XYZ file of C-alpha atoms in Angstrom:
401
model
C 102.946 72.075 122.380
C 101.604 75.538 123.583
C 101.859 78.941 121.954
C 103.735 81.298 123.852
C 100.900 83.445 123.927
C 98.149 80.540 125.220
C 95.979 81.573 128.129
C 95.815 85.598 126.675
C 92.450 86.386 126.314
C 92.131 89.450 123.767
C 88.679 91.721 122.720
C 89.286 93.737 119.221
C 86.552 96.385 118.862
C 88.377 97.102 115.068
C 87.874 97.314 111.135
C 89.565 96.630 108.097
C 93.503 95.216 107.851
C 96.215 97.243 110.460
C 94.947 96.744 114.042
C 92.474 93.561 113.002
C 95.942 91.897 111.007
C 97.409 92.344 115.015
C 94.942 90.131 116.402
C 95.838 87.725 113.575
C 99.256 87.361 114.422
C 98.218 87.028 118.200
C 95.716 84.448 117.669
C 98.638 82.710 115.283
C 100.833 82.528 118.251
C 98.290 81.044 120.832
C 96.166 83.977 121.921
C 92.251 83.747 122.049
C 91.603 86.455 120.199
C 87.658 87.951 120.386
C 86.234 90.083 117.643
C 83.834 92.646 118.189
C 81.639 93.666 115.093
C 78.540 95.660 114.884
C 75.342 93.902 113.695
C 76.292 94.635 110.161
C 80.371 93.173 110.458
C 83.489 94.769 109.802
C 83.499 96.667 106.817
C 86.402 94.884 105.027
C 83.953 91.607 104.619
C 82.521 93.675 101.806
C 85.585 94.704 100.449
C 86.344 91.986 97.331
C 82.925 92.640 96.291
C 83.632 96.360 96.404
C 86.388 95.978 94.353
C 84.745 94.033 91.803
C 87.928 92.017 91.929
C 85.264 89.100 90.706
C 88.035 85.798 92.825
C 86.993 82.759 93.392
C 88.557 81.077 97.020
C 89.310 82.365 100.341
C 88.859 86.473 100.777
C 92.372 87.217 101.344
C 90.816 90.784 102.694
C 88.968 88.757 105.872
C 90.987 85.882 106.081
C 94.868 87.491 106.396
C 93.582 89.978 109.252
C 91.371 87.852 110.735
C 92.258 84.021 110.848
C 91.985 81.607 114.054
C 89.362 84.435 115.812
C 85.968 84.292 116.917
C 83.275 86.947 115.942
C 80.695 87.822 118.506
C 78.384 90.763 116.897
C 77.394 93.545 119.382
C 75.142 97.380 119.015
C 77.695 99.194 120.890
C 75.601 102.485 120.517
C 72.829 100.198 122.803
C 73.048 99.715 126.299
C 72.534 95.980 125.704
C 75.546 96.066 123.018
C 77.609 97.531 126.052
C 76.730 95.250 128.643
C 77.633 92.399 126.415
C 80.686 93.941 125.644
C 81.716 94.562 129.460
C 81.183 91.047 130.648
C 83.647 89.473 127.772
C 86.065 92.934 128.731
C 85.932 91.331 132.279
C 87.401 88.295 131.124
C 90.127 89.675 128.911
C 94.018 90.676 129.300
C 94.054 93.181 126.291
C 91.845 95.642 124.944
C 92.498 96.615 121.266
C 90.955 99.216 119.081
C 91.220 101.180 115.761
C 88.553 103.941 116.530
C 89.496 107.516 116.684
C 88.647 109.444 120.270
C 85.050 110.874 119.019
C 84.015 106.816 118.488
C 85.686 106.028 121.383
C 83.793 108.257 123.056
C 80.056 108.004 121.659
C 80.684 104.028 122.434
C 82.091 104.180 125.859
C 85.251 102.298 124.796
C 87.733 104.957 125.631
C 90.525 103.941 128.061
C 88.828 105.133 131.142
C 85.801 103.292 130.191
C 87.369 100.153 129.848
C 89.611 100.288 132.731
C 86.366 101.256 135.219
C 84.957 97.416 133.752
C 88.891 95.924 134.320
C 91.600 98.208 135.687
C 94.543 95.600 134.864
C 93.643 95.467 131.070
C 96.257 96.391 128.893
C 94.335 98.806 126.257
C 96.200 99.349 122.906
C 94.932 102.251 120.161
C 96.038 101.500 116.409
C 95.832 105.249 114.492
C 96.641 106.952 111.482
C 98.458 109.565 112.247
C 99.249 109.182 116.250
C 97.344 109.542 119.197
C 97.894 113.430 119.695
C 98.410 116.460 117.448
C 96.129 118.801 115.018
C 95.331 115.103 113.209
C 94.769 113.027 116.041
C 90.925 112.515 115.229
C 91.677 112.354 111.028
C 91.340 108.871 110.073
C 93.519 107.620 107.870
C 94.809 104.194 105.840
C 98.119 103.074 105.261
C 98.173 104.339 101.466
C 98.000 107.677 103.219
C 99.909 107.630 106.206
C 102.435 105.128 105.423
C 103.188 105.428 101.941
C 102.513 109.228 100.932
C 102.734 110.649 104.857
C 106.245 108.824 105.560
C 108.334 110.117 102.098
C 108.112 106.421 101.063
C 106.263 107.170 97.922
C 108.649 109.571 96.972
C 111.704 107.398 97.501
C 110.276 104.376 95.655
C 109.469 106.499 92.321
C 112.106 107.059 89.937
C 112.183 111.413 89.182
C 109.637 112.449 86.361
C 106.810 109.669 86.756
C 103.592 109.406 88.747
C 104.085 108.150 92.348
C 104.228 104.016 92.067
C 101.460 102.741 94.041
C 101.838 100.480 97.375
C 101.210 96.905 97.786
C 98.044 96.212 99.330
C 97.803 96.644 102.889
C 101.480 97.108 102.804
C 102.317 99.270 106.034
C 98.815 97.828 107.814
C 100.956 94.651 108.098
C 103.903 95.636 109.207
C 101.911 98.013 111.383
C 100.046 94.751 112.663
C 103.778 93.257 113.800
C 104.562 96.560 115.622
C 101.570 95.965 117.754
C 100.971 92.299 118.201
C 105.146 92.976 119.629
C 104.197 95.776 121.769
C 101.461 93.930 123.243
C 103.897 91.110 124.026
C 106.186 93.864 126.154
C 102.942 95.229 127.753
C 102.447 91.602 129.161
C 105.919 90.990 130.302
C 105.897 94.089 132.132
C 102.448 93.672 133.847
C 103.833 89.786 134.790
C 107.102 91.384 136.015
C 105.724 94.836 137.633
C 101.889 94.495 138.246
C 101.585 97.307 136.356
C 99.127 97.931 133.044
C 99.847 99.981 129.946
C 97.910 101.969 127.212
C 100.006 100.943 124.061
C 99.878 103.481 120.872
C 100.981 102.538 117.410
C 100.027 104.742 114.086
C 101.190 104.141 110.810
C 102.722 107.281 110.284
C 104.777 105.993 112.678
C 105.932 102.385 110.966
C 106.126 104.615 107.932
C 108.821 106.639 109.098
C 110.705 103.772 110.738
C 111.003 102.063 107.772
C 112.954 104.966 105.755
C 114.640 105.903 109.392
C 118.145 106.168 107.524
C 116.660 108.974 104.564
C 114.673 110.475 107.355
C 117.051 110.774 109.628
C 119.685 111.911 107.363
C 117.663 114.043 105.107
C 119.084 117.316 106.739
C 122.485 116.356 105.957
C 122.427 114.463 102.763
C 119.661 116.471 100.763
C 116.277 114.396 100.124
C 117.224 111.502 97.725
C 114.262 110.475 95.355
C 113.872 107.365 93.723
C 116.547 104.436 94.084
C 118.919 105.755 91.465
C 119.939 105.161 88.065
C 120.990 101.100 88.033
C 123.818 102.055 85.382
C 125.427 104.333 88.175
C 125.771 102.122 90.496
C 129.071 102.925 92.643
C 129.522 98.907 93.582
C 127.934 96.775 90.258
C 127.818 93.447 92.440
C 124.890 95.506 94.243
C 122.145 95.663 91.581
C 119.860 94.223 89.278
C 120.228 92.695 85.643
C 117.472 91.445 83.452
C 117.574 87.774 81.709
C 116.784 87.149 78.028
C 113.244 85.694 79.362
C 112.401 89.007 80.853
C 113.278 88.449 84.549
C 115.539 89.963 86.830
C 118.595 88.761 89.287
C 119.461 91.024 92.232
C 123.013 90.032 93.504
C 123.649 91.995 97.079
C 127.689 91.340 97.636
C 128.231 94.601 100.049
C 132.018 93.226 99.996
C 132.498 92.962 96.323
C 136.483 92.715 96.441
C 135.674 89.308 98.001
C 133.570 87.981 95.449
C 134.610 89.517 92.261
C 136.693 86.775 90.943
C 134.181 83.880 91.836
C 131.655 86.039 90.687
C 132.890 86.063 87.017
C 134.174 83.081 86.788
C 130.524 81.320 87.574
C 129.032 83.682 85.086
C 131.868 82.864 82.457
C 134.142 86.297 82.467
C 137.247 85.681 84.052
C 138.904 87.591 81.537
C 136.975 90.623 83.828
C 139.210 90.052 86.690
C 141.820 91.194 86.267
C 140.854 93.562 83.717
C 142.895 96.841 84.983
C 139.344 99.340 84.810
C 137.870 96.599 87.007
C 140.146 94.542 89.102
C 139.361 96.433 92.288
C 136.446 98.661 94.034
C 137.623 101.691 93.317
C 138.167 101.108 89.647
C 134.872 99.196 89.461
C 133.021 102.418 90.593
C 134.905 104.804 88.275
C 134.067 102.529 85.703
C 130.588 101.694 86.734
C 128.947 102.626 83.324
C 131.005 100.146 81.289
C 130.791 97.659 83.953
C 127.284 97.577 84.423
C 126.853 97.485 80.623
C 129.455 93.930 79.826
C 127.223 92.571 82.921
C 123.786 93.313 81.213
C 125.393 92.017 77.834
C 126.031 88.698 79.699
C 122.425 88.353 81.133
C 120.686 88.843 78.959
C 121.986 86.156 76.543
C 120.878 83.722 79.706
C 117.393 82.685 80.755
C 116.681 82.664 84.428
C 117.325 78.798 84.928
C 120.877 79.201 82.942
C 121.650 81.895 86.610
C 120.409 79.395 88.937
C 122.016 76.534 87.196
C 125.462 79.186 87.245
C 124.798 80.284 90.983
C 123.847 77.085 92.524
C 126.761 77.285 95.247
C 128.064 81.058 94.840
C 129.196 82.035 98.393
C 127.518 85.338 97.480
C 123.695 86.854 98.109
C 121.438 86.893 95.312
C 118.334 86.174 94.700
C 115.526 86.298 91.573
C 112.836 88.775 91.612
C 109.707 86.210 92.865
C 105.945 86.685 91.752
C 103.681 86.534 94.373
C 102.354 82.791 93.034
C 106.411 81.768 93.527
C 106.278 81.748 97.024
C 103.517 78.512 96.987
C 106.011 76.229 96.102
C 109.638 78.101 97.318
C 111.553 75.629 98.982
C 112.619 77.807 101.652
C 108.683 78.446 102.420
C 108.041 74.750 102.020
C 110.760 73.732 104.456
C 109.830 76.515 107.310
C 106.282 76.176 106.928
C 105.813 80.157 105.992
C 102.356 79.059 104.239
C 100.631 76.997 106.357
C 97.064 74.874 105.266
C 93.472 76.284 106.771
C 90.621 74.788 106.533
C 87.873 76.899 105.115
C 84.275 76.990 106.150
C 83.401 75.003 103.383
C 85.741 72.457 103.962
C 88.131 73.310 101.651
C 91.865 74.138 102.000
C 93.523 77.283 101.623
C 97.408 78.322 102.182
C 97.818 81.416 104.089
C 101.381 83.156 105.184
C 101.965 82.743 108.979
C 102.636 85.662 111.482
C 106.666 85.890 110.644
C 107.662 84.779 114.211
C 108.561 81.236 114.716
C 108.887 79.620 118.951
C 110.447 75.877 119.207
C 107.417 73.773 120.322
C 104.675 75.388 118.404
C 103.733 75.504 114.956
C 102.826 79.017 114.193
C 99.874 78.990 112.483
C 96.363 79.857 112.095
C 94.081 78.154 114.624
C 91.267 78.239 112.049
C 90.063 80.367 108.753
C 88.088 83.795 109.633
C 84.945 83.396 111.886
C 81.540 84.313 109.986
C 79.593 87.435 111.239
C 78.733 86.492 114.358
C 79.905 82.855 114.697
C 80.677 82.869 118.073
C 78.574 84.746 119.898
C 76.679 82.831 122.351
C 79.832 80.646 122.399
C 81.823 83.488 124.333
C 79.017 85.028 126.389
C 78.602 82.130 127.731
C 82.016 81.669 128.615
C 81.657 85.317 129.909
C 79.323 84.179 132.469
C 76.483 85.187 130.922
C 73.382 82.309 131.111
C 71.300 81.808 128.140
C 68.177 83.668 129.437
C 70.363 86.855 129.646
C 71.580 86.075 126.441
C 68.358 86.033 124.967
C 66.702 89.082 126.566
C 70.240 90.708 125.412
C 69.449 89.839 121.718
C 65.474 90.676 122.324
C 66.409 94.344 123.458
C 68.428 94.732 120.178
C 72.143 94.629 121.781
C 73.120 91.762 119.935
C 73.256 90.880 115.677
């Protein structure tokens, strides 16, 4: 069945994980997604080695960003780099790019050079900090932007400790989602009105949107650091408690009246019911303290398979805190096909974790691992229009890797 985005032709002229990871999720739902690299490739194909991280498999650092593309290497400081580039730019529906203006500039990629080559292209920018402003031409990376910039950091660490550092590429990837959406509204509005758009998306921006509510209601409510003292907890039924075999069980019941007595029944306390300092919400949150404390007493005399075996069936949320290995062989990921397989260039199989958007009719899904440097490039010049002589005097006059 087709993607909903088959037929979209896309050129990325962009590095490392945030505007790269949007092609990724394009390409995952259909789109033919082109990557531009300089004779010497996107710097994030170095990065595992840079890290020393010393992994055998897949590169998660090339393949999660750039799965199911193809890699055409151009000099786009050479006039031969630039014609190449023009004739696939011809071709395309979306222009996307993670350079700041001054790059954008010394390349000839800046909006108004790419829309004298196609004028209905829609051309998106991914940025640090946003496309205007005192910082508009400061690069930054999502550590910086989203994490420090965006008062996540300080919300995520408890008072009194050093900052707790971010997942990898954590606000890239949900940066990625912002844009591979926006550049799904660009298209329906150029289908429905004819008319193009320049589409801008910085990770300041995701940063804040993710902590809109303590953003939004930091001038009224004071700035609130860290996510609070677990033994405080106003409503107990919304928190986290620690097994004997040192893992933990989040249980999320925002209406705990309602699931108080199944609650301790399943974990074998119905003598808390009706228990006068906890047999409703109110008197559960003045009590909090000695709540929370006969609830960690409990736990922790149980492993985590005695909770699943006790809340198999409870008509309330919770959930164990996963490791990242977990998810491999999670039901729920097995059953939706989160993980899907890829063939590697070597012909071996790795699991990756789809773009998070799932249309009847198509399995979402990478079309194929990472290109190598330059995999494709002769492949899409020639689809460009370009013959092979061209091609070759292209590659003779240095334009090409």
């Amino acid at each position: 069945m087709s993607g909903p985005l088959d037929g979209v032709r896309v050129v990325e002229v962009a590095n490392w994980t945030f505007v790269p990871a949007a092609g990724a999720v394009l390409a995952d739902l259909g789109a033919n997604v082109i990557k531009i690299e300089p004779p010497n490739g996107d710097p994030q194909r170095a990065l595992l080695n840079m890290l020393n991280l010393g992994a055998s498999g897949p590169n998660p650092f090339i393949e999660i960003p750039n799965r199911g593309k193809r890699s055409v290497t151009c000099d786009l400081t050479t006039d031969g780099g630039r014609d190449a580039l023009a004739a696939i730019v011809r071709t395309a529906d979306v222009f996307v790019t993670s350079n700041l203006a001054p790059i954008r500039t010394k390349l000839r990629i800046d909006v108004e050079d790419i829309r004298a080559i196609n004028p209905d292209i829609i051309y998106v920018r991914g940025t640090g900090w946003g496309n205007d402003g005192p910082m508009a031409d400061v690069g930054g990376y999502d550590l910086a932007c989203g994490w420090a910039s965006s008062g996540m950091a300080y919300k995520m660490t408890p008072g009194g400790i050093e900052p707790l550092p971010q997942p990898a590429a954590f606000f890239d990837l949900q940066g990625a989602n912002t844009i591979a959406g926006a550049i799904g509204f660009a298209l329906f509005k150029r289908s429905n009105t004819g008319e193009t758009s320049v589409v801008d998306v910085s990770l300041l921006h995701v940063g804040m949107w993710a902590l809109s509510p303590d953003i939004t209601g930091s001038p009224y409510l004071g700035n609130r650091g860290s996510m609070g003292d677990r033994t405080q907890m106003p409503n107990p039924l919304v928190n986290g408690y620690a097994t004997k075999d040192d893992r933990w069980i989040y249980f999320v019941c925002l209406q705990p009246d309602r699931f108080w007595d199944e609650f301790c029944t399943l974990l074998g306390r119905p003598d808390l019911i009706n228990d006068p300092r906890y047999d409703d919400v109110a008197h559960r949150a003045e009590n909090r303290v000695a709540l929370v404390g006969e609830l960690d007493a409990v736990f922790s005399t149980l492993t985590l398979d005695d909770v699943k075996a006790m809340f198999t069936g409870f008509s309330g949320v919770w959930a164990p805190v996963l490791r990242p290995s977990e998810l491999h062989t999670h039901p729920q990921v097995e059953a939706n096909n989160f993980m899907p397989s890829v063939t590697a260039h070597d012909g071996s199989d790795y699991r990756i974790v789809s773009a998070p958007a799932h249309f009847s009719g198509h399995t979402t899904g990478p079309p194929g691992p990472a290109p190598e440097l330059g995999q494709h490039t002769e492949e899409v010049l020639l689809e460009a229009g370009l013959d092979w002589d061209a091609i070759t005097a292209l590659r003779e006059a240095g334009g090409l890797g």
